[in-house]
XYZ file of C-alpha atoms in Angstrom:
527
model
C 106.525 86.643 149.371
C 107.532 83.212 149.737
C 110.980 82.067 148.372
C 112.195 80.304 145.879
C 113.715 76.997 146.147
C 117.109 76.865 145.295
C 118.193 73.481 143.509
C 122.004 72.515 144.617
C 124.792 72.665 142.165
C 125.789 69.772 139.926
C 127.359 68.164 137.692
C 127.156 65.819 134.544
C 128.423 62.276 134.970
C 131.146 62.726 132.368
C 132.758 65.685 134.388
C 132.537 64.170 137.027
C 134.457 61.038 135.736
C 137.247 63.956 134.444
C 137.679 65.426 137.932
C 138.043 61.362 139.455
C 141.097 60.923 136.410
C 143.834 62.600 138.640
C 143.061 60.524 141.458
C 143.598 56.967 139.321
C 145.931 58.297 137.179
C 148.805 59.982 139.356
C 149.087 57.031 141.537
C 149.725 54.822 138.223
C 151.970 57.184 137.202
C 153.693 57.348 140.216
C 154.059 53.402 140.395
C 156.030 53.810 137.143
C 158.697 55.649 139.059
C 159.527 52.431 140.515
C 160.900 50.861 138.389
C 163.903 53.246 137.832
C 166.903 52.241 140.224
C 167.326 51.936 142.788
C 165.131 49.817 144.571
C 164.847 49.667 148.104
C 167.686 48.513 149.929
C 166.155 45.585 152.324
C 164.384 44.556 149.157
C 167.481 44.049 146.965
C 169.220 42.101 150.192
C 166.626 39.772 149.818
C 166.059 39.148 146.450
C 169.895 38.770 146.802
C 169.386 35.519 149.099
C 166.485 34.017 147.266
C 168.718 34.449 143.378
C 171.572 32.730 145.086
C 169.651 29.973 147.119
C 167.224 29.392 143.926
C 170.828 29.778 142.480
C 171.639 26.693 143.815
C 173.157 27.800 147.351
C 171.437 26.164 149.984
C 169.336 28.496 152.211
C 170.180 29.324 155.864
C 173.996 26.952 155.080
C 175.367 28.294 152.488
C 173.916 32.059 152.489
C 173.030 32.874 156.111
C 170.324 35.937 156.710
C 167.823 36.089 159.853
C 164.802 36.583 158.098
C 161.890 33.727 158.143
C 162.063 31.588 155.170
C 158.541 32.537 153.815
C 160.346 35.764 152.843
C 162.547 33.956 150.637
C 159.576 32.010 149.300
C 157.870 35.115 148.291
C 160.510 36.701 147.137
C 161.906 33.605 144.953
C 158.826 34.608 142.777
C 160.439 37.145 140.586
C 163.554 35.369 140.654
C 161.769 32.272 138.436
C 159.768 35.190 136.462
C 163.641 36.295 135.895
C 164.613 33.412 134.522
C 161.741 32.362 132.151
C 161.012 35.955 130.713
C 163.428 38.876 129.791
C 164.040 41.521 132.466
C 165.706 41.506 135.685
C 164.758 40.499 139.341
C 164.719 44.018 140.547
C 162.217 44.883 137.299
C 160.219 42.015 138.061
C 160.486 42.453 141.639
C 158.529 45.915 140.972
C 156.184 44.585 137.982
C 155.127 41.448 140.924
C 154.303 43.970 143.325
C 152.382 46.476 140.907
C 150.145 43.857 139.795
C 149.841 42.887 143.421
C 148.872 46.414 144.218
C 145.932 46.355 141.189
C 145.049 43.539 142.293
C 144.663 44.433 146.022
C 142.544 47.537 144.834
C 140.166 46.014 142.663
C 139.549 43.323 145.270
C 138.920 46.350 148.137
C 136.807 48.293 145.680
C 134.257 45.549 145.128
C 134.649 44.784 149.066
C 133.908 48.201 150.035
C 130.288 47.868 148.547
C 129.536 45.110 151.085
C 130.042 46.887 153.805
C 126.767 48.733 155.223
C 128.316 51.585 156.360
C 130.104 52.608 153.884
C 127.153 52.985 151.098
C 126.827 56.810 151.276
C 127.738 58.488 148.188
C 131.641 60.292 149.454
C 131.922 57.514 151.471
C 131.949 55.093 148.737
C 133.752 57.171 146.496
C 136.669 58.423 148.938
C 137.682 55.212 150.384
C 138.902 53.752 146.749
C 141.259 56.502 146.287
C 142.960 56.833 149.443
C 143.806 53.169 149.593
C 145.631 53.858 145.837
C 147.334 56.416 147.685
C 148.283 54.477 150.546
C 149.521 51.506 148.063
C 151.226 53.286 145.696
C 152.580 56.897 147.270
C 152.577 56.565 150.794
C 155.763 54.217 150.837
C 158.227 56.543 148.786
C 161.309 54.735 149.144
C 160.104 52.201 151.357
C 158.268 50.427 148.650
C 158.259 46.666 148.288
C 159.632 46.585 151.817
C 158.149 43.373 153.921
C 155.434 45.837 155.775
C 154.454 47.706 152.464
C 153.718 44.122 150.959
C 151.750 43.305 154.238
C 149.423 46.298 153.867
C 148.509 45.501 150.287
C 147.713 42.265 150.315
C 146.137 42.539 154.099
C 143.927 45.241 152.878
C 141.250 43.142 151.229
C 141.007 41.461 154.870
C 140.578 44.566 156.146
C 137.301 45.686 154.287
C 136.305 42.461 154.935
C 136.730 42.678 158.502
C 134.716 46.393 158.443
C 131.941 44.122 156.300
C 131.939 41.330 158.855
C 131.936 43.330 162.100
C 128.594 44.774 160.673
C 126.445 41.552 159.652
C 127.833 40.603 156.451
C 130.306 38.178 155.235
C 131.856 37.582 151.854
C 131.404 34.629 150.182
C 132.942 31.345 150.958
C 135.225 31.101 147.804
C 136.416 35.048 148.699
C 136.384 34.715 152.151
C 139.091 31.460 151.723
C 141.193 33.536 149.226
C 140.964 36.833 151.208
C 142.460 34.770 154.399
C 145.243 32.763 152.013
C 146.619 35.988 150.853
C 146.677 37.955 154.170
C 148.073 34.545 156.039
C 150.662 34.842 153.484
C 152.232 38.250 154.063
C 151.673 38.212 157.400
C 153.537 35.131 158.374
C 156.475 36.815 156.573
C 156.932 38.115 160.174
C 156.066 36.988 163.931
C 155.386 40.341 164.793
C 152.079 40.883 161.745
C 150.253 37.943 163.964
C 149.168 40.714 166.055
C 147.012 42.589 163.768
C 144.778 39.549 162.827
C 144.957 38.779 166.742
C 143.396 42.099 167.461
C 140.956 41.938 164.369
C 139.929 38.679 165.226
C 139.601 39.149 169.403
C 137.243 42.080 168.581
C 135.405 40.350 166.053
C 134.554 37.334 168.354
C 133.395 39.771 171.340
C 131.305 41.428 168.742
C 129.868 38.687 167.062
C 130.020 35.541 169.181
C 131.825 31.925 168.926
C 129.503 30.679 166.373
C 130.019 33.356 163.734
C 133.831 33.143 164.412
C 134.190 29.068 164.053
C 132.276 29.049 161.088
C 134.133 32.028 159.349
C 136.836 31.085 156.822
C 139.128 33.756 157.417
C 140.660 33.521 160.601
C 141.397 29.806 160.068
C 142.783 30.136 156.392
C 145.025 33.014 158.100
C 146.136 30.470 161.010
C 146.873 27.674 158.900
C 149.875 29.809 156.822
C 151.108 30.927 160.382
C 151.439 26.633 161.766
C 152.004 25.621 157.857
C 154.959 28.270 158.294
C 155.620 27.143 161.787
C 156.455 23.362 160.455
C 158.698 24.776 157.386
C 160.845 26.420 159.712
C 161.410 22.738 160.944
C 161.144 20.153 158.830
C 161.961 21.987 155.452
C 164.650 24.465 156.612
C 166.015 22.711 160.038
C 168.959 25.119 160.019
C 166.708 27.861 160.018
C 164.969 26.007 163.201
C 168.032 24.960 164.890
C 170.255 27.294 164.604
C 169.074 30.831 162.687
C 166.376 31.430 164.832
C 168.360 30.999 168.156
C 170.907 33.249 166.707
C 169.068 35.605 165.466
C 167.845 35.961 169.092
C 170.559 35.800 170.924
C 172.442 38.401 168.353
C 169.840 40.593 166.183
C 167.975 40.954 169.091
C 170.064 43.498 170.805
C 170.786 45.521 167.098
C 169.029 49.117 167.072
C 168.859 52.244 168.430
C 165.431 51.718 170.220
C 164.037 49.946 172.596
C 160.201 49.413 172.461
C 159.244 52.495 175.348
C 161.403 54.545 171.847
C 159.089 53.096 169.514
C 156.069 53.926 170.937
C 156.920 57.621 171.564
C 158.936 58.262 168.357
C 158.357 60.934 166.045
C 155.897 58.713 163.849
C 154.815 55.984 165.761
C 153.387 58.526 168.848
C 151.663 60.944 166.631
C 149.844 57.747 164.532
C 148.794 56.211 167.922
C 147.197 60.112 168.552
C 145.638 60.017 165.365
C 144.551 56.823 165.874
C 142.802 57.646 168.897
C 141.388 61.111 168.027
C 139.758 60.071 164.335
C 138.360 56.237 166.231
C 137.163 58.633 169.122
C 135.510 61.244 165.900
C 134.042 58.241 164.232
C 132.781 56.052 166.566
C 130.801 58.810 168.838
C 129.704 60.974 166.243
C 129.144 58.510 163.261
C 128.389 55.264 165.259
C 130.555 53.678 162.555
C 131.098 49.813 163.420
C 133.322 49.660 160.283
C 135.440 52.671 161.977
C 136.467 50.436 165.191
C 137.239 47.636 163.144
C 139.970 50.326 161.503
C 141.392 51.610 165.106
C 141.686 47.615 166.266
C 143.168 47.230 162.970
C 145.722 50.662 163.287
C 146.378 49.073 167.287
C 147.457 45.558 165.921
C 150.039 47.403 163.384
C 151.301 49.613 165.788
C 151.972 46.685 168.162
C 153.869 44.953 165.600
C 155.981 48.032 165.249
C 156.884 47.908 168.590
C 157.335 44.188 169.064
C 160.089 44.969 166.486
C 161.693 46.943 168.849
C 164.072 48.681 166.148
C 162.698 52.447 165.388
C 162.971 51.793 161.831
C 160.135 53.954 160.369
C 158.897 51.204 157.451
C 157.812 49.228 160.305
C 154.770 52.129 161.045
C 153.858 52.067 157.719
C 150.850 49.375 158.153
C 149.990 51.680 161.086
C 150.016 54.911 159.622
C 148.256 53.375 156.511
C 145.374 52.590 159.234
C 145.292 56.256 160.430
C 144.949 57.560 157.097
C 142.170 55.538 155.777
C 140.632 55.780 159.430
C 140.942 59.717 159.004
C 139.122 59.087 155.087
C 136.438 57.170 157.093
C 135.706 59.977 159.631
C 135.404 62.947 157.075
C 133.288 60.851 154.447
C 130.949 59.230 157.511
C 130.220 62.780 159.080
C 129.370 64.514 155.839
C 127.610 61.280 154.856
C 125.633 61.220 157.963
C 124.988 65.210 159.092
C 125.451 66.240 155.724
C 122.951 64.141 153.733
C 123.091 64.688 149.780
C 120.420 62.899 147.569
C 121.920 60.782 145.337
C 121.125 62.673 142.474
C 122.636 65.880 143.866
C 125.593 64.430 145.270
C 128.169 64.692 142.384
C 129.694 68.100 142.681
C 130.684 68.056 146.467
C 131.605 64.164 146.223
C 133.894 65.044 143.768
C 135.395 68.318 145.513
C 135.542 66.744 148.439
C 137.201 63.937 147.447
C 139.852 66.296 145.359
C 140.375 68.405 147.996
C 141.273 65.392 150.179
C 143.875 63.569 148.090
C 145.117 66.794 147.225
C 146.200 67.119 150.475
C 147.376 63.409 150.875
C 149.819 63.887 148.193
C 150.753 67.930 149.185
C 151.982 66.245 152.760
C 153.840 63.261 151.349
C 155.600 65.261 148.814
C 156.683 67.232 151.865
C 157.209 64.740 154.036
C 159.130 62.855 151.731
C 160.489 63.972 148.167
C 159.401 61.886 145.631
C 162.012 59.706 143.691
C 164.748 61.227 145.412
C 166.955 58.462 145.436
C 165.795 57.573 141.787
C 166.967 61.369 140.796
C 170.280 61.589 142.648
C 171.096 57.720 142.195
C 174.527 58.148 139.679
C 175.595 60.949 142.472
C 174.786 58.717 145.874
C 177.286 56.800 147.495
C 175.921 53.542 146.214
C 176.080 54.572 142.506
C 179.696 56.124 142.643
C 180.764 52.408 144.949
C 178.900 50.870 141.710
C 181.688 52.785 139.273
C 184.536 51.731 141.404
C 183.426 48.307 141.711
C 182.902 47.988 137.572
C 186.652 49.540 137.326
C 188.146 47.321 139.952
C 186.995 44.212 140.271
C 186.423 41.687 137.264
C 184.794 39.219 138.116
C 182.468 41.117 140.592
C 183.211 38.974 143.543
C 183.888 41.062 146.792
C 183.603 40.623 150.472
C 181.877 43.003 152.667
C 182.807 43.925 156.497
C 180.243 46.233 157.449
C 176.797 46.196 159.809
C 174.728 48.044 156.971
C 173.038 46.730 153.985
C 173.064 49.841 152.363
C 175.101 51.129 150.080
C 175.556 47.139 148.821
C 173.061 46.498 148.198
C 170.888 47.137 145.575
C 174.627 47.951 143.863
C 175.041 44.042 143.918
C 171.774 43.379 141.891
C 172.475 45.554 139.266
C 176.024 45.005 138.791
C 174.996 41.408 138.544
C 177.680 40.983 141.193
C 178.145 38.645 144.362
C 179.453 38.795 147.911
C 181.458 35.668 148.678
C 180.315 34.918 152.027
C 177.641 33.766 153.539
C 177.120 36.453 155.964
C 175.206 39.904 154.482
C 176.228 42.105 157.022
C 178.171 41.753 160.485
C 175.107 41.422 162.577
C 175.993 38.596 164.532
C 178.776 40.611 165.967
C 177.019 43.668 166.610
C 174.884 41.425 168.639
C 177.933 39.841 170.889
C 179.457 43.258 171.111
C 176.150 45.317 171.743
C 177.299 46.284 175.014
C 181.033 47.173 176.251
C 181.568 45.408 179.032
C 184.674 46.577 181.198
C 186.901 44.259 180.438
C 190.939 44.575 179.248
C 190.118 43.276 175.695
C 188.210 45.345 172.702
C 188.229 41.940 170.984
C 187.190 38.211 172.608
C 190.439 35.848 172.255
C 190.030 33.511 169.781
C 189.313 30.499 172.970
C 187.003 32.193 174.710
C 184.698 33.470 171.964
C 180.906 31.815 172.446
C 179.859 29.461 170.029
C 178.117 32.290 167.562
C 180.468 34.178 167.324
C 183.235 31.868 166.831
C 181.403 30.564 164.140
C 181.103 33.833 162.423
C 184.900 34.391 163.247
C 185.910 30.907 161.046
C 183.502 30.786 158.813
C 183.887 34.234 157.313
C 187.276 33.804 157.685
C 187.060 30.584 155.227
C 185.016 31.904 153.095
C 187.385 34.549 152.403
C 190.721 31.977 152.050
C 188.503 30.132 149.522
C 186.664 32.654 147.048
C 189.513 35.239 146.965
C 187.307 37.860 145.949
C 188.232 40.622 144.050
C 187.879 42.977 146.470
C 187.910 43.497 150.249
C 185.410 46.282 151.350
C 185.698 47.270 155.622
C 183.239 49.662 157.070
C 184.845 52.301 159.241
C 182.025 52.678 161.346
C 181.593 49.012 162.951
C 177.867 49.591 164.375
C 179.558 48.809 167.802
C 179.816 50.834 170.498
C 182.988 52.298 171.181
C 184.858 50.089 174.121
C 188.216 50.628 176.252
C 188.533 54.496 174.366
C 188.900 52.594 171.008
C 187.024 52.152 167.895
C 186.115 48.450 166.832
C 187.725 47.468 163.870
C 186.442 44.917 161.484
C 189.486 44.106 159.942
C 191.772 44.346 162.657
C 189.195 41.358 164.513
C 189.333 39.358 161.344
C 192.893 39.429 160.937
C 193.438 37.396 164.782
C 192.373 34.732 162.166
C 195.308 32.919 161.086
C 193.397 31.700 157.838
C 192.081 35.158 157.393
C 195.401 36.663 157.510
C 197.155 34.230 155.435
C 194.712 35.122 152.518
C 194.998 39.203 153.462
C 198.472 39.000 152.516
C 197.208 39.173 148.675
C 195.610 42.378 148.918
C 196.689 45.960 148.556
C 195.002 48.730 149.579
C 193.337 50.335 146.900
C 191.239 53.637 147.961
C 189.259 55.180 150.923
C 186.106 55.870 149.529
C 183.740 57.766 152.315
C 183.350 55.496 155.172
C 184.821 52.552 153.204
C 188.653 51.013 153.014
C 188.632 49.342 149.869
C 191.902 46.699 148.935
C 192.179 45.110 146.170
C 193.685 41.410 144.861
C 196.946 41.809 144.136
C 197.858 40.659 140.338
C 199.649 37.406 140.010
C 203.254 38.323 138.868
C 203.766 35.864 135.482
């Protein structure tokens, strides 16, 4: 008796369009926490130096910070949206960054259909998703952070890298635009050449000199990084001259890893494995060009990550990111492939599949990482009870700072509208000269033998105190140095070898001890 044929299980179009809904909509929703305080920490240090050098203080002179001045550039973009619409930086710090990541998306979503591989029915209809999820979920409270901003606007060069390794190349007008915007955000940072190195290396063995000379992207890309390159001389000469060799000599040195850390720490080691299992899945199973394109991609990021040298986990997110979507690939590519679903049946499992998926995405970040956290418990953290003394004690929310963390400060300065009154954000110069304790009888350099960085620290700090007179004085317990000669380094103890320092100390009172924090306070002029 012969058998009947069974037709598989489907679905119509417009319930199939309801199960996708979750998948657009959460991240959206999830990009509105954002914009509740506080925002990242590195980010408000930033914007902090671009509102006071579009302020009017000159850059890398008058406020000192080690990062490239690029960043600043960028980052001087909400500060002018601040001033010529309602709102402030931090809000349109966030909105900037949304839009960037809509942007980003749409541009990957039409980029995605160009590549040959990747027009299978879950293939097409997984990728989209999991890059919303990497945008807009995956960083938690690392959003807006230099290597978040990378990833988003480097994605678009990404697809277009899986389209070009396989035959086909966007057009001109994209292809100049795609390179623009990735050359961008990744000259924000030496260390993001290396991902376009490895992209770019891999393309040229696979497709030859001729196809690379003649393909807009690379060169676009290269121009930002030697257009860069010339502004850190000839439009920021301090930077040139004297940030950059001080920021090697001192920042160098700051961090609890050393590159052999990075590579095996708790994230970076179990991406690389990832990495290597999913690339090994997808390339000898699937044959997927577009999937080696995505492990040269994941290698680059990772490199950059440990060419940083610093642990810090942020600086795996553009790796991790890789992994992810390179994991995405593998599942949609071997169901694609071994699994093949007519078009016409292929709406029901497409849709599970791709549920079932993000599902899990957003089960292991939630984990991972509790969502908002920092948003929820912000009026209870240290930085928003430092915010309430701060509003209390000082007036005109001036203070000085001697600590080696950015954190709690900022974002507290950007939304008390407040300002540090020196040029220095944190004592990382110092933590550079004292990275090491040598055995010597001193904890502390005399005055005339202190190097040339860090007697300029040592006056210039010391002036900058004498002539703001800030409201309030704010040391840091824990000096980020390592402990020397049985004693603990002591910020304000150093300072106060300073004549010019110590003159101006002697109009402060302590006021508190606040958790790590000694806290004194301007005395009041007696009438």
């Amino acid at each position: 008796m012969p058998t009947a044929q069974t037709t598989p299980p489907t679905i119509p179009p417009r319930i199939e369009r309801l199960l996708s809904v979750p998948l657009f909509a959460l991240p959206i929703l999830w990009l509105a926490g954002y914009f509740f305080p506080p925002i990242n920490h590195d980010v408000a240090a930033i914007l902090d130096v671009s509102t006071r050098w579009i302020g009017g203080e000159k850059l890398y002179v008058e406020v000192l910070d080690e990062n490239l001045p690029l960043t600043f550039i960028v980052h001087g973009l909400p500060v002018l949206t601040a001033k010529l619409l309602p709102g402030t930086v931090a809000f349109w710090f966030t909105a900037w960054v949304v839009a960037g990541i809509f942007a980003s998306f749409w541009a990957c979503r039409r980029l995605i259909r160009l590549v040959p591989s990747a027009d299978h029915a879950l293939t097409e209809a997984l990728l989209p998703p999991v890059l919303l999820f990497l945008f807009s979920v995956l960083p938690n409270e690392h959003f807006g952070q230099r290597e978040h901003i990378m990833f988003v606007a480097c994605a678009p060069y990404l697809v277009a890298s899986m389209a070009r390794a396989e035959g086909v190349n966007p057009s001109r007008l994209a292809s100049i635009l795609i390179g623009l915007v990735a050359g961008v955000a990744l000259a924000m940072k030496p260390h993001y050449l290396a991902i376009p190195a490895a992209v770019e290396i891999y393309l040229l063995m696979r497709r030859g000199w001729r196809a690379t000379f003649t393909d807009p992207i690379p060169w676009a890309i290269g121009l930002l990084a030697v257009a860069h390159l010339a502004i850190m001389y000839l439009v920021f000469p301090e930077f040139g001259h004297f940030v950059l060799p001080l920021a090697i000599e001192a920042y160098a040195p700051i961090g609890d890893s050393g590159w052999r850390e990075v590579l095996t720490s708790n994230v970076l080691g179990p991406t690389l494995i990832a990495l290597a299992i999913f690339g090994l899945l997808a390339i000898v199973f699937t044959k997927t060009i577009a999937a080696r394109v995505l492990v040269v991609f994941g290698v680059g990021a990772a490199l950059s990550a440990i060419g940083q040298a610093k642990g810090w986990p942020y600086h795996v997110l553009p790796a991790l990111s890789a992994a992810i979507l390179l994991a995405a690939l593998t599942v949609s590519q071997t169901v694609d492939r071994y699994l093949p679903i007519s078009r016409s049946a292929h709406r029901l499992p497409v849709a599970v599949l791709c549920a079932t998926f993000l599902v899990l995405l957003y089960f292991q970040a939630a984990l991972y990482n509790p969502p908002f956290y920092k948003q929820r418990q912000f009026e209870d953290s240290i930085g928003g009870r430092l915010q309430h003394i701060i509003e209390q004690n000082a007036p005109n929310r001036t203070f000085l700072v001697l600590s080696p963390g950015i954190y709690p400060f900022w974002p507290m300065v950007n939304y008390l509208g407040g300002r540090m009154t020196t040029r220095f954000l944190t004592m990382w110069v110092l933590q550079g000269v004292y990275a090491t304790c040598d055995d010597f009888p001193a904890l502390y350099n005399p005055p005339d033998t202190m190097g040339d960085s860090e007697k300029f620290v040592f006056d210039t700090l010391s002036e900058d105190f004498a002539r703001e007179h800030p409201d309030l004085l704010i040391v840091d317990r824990i000096a980020g140095v390592p402990r020397c000669q049985g004693r603990e380094f002591d910020y304000l103890e150093y300072f106060l070898q300073n004549r010019v320092f110590a003159d101006a100390f002697e109009n402060y009172e302590h006021l508190m001890d606040f958790d790590r924090y000694r806290i004194y306070r301007r005395k009041k002029l007696k009438k």
